[in-house]
C-alpha positions as a LaTeX table, in Angstrom:
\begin{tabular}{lrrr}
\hline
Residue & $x$ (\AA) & $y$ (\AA) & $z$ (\AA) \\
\hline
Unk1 & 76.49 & 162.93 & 151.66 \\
Unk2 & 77.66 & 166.45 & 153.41 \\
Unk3 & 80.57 & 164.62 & 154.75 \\
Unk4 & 81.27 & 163.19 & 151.27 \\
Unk5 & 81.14 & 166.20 & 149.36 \\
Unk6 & 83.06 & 168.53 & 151.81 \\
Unk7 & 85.89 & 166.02 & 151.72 \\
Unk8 & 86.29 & 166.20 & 147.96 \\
Unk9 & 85.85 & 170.07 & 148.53 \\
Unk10 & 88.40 & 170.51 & 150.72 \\
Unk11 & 90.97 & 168.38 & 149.15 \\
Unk12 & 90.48 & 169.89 & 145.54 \\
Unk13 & 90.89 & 173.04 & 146.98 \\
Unk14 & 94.00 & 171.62 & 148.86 \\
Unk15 & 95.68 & 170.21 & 145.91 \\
Unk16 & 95.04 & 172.79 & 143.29 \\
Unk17 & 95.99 & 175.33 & 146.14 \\
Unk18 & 99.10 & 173.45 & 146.59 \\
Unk19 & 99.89 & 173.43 & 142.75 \\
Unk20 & 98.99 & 176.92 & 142.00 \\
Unk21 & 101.09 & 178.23 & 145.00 \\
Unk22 & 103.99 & 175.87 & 143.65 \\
Unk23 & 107.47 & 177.53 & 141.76 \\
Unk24 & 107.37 & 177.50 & 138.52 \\
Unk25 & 110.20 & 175.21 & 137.63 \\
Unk26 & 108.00 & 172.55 & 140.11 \\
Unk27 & 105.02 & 173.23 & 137.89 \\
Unk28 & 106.98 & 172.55 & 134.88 \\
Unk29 & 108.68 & 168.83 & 136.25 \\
Unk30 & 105.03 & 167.26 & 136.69 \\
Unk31 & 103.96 & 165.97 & 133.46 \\
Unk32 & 100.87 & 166.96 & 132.12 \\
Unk33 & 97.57 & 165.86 & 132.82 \\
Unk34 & 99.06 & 164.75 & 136.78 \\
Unk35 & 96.84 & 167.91 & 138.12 \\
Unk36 & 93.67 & 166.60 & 136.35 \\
Unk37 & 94.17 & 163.26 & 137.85 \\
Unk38 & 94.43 & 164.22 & 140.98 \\
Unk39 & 91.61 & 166.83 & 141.02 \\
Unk40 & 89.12 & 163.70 & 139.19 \\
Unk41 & 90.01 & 160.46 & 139.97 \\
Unk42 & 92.00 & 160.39 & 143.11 \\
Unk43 & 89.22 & 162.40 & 144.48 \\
Unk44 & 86.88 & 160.56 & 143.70 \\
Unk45 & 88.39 & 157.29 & 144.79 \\
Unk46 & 88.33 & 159.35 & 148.42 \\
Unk47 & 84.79 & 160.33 & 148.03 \\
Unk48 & 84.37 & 156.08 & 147.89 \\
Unk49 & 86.98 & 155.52 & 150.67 \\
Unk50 & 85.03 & 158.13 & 153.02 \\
Unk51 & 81.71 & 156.66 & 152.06 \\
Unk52 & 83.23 & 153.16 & 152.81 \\
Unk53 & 84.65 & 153.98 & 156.18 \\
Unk54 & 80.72 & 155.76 & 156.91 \\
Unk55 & 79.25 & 152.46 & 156.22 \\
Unk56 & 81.87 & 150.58 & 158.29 \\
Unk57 & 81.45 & 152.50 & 161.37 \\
Unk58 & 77.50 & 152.33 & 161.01 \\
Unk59 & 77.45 & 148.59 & 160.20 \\
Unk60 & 80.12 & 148.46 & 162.95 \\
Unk61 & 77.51 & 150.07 & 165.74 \\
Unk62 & 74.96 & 147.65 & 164.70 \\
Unk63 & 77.41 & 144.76 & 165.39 \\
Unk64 & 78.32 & 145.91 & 168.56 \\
Unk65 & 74.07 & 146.28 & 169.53 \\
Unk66 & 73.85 & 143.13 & 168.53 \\
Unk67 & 77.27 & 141.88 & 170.14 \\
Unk68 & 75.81 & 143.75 & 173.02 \\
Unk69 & 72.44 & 141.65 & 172.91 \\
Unk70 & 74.14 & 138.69 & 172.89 \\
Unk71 & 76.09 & 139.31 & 175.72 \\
Unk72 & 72.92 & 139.74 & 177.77 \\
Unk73 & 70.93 & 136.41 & 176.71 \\
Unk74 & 74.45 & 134.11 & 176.66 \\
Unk75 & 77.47 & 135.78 & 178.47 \\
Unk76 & 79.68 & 132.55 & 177.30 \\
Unk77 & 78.13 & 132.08 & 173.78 \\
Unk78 & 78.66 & 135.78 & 172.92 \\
Unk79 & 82.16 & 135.97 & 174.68 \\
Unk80 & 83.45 & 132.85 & 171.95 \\
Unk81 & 81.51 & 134.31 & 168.99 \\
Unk82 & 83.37 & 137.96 & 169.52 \\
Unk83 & 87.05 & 135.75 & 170.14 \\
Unk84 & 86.12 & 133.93 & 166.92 \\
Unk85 & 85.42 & 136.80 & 164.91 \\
Unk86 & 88.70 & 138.31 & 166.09 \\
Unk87 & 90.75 & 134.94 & 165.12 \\
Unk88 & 88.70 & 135.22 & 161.94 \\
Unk89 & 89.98 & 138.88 & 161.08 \\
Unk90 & 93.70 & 138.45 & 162.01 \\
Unk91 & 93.48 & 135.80 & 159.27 \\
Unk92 & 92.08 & 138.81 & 156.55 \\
Unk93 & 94.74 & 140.94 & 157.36 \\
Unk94 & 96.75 & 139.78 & 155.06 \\
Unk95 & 94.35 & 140.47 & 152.77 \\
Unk96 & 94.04 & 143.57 & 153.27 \\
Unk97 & 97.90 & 144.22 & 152.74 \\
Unk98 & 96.75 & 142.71 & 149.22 \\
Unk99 & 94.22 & 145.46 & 148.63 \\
Unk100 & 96.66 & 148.27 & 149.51 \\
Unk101 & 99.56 & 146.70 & 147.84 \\
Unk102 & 97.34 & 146.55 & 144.32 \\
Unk103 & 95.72 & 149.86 & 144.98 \\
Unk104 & 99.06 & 151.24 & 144.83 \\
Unk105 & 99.69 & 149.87 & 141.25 \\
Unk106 & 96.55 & 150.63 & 139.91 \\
Unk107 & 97.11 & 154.54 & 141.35 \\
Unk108 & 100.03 & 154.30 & 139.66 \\
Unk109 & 98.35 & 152.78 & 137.05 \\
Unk110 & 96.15 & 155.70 & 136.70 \\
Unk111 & 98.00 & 158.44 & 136.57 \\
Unk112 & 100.35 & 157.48 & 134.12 \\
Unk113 & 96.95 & 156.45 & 131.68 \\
Unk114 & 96.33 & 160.16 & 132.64 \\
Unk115 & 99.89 & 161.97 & 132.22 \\
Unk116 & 100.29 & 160.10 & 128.92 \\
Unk117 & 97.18 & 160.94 & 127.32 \\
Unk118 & 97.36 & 164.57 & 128.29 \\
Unk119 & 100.69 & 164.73 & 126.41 \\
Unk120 & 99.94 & 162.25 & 123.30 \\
Unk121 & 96.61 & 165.11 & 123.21 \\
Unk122 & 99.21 & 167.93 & 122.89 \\
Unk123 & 101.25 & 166.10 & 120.48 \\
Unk124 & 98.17 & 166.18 & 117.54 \\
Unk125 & 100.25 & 167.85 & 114.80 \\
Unk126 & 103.41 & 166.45 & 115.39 \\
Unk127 & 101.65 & 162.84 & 115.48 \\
Unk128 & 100.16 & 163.54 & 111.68 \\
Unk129 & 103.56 & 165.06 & 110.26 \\
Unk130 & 105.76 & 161.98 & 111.58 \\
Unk131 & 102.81 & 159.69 & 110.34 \\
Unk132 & 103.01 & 157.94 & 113.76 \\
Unk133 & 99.29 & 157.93 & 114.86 \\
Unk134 & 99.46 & 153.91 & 114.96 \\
Unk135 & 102.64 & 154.25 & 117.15 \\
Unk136 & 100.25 & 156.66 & 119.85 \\
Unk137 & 97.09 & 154.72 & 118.95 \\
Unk138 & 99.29 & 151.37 & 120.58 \\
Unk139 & 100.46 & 152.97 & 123.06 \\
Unk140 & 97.17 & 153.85 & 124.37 \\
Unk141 & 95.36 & 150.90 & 123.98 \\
Unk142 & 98.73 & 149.06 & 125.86 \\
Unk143 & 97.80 & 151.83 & 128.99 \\
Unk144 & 94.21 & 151.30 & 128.79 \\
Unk145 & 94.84 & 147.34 & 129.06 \\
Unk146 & 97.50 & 148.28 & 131.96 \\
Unk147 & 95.10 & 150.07 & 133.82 \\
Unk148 & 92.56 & 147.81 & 133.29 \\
Unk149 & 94.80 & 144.82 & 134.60 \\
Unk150 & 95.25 & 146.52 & 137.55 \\
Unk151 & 92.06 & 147.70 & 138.22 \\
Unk152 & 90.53 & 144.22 & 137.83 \\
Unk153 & 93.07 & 142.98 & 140.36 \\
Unk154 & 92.12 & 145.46 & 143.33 \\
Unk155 & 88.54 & 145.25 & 142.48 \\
Unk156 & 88.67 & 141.47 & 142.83 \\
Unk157 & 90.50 & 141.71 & 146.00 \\
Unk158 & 88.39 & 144.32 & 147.72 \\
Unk159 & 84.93 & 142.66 & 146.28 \\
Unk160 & 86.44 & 139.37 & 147.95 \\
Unk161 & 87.03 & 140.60 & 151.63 \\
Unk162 & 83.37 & 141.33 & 152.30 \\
Unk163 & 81.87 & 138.08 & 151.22 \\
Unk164 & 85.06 & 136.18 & 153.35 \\
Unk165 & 84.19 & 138.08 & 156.15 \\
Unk166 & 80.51 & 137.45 & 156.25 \\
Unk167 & 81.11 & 133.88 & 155.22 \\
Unk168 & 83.53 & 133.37 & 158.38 \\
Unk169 & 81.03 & 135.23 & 160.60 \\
Unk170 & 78.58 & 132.98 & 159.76 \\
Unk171 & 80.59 & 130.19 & 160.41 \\
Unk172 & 81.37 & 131.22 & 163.62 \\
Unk173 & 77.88 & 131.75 & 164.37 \\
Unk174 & 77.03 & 128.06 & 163.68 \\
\hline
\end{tabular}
């Protein structure tokens, strides 16, 4: 949890830092509603990454224990399990290029959900005196679907490597 919440700490200080301390005609290129984003979501999203990677390295001390175990009751037995398992993950990794490929999109996804809302918000009166709320109204609904496309797709592919693994690991186990 202290790891956790230093990390988003230290990068929202980074990045608003970083914006702040930027030239005014660099301010003025970003759209709006970018610096939100990135001070929200994306931090957020590297609270979950860092919390991930904690879990990984603590489930990954209790394989090796066990790994460890193993090797002490049945050298052999333990030495194919642990050259399974590694035949097993070289055939995730492309699988993982999935998850990074469609995390990509739906960051992309993201912040322009983000940019364009903070500008169709500053756009209220000009939206009632053209009559075009519909117009905005669509366009929102067609990001929110966009985003929502892809953040079905990475979900599905990172809920989907766990299971795979274990499944695998199990069958190398029997």
């Amino acid at each position: 949890a202290s790891l956790t919440s230093s990390v988003i700490a230290r990068v929202r200080k980074e990045l608003s830092s970083a914006f702040l301390g930027a030239s005014w005609p660099l301010q003025q290129r970003e759209r709006g509603g970018q610096l939100q984003e990135l001070l929200t979501t994306f931090t957020q999203q590297g609270s979950q990454l860092v919390t991930s990677v904690t879990a990984a390295i603590a489930s990954g001390f209790s394989i090796a224990a066990l790994l460890g175990m193993a090797l002490v009751v049945d050298p052999l037995g333990a030495l194919v399990v642990i050259a399974f398992v590694g035949v097993l993950s070289s055939f995730l990794r492309p699988l993982r290029s999935v998850i990074r490929r469609r995390a990509g999109l739906y960051r992309d996804a993201s912040m322009d959900f983000a940019t364009s809302l903070s500008e169709i918000s500053q756009l209220g009166l000009e939206l009632h005196v053209f009559d075009v709320q519909g117009e905005a109204e669509r366009r929102v609904h067609g990001l929110i679907d966009h985003t929502a496309a892809a953040e079905r797709k990475v979900s599905f592919a990172q809920g989907s490597l766990s299971p795979i693994y274990t499944g695998l690991a199990y069958v190398a186990l029997i």
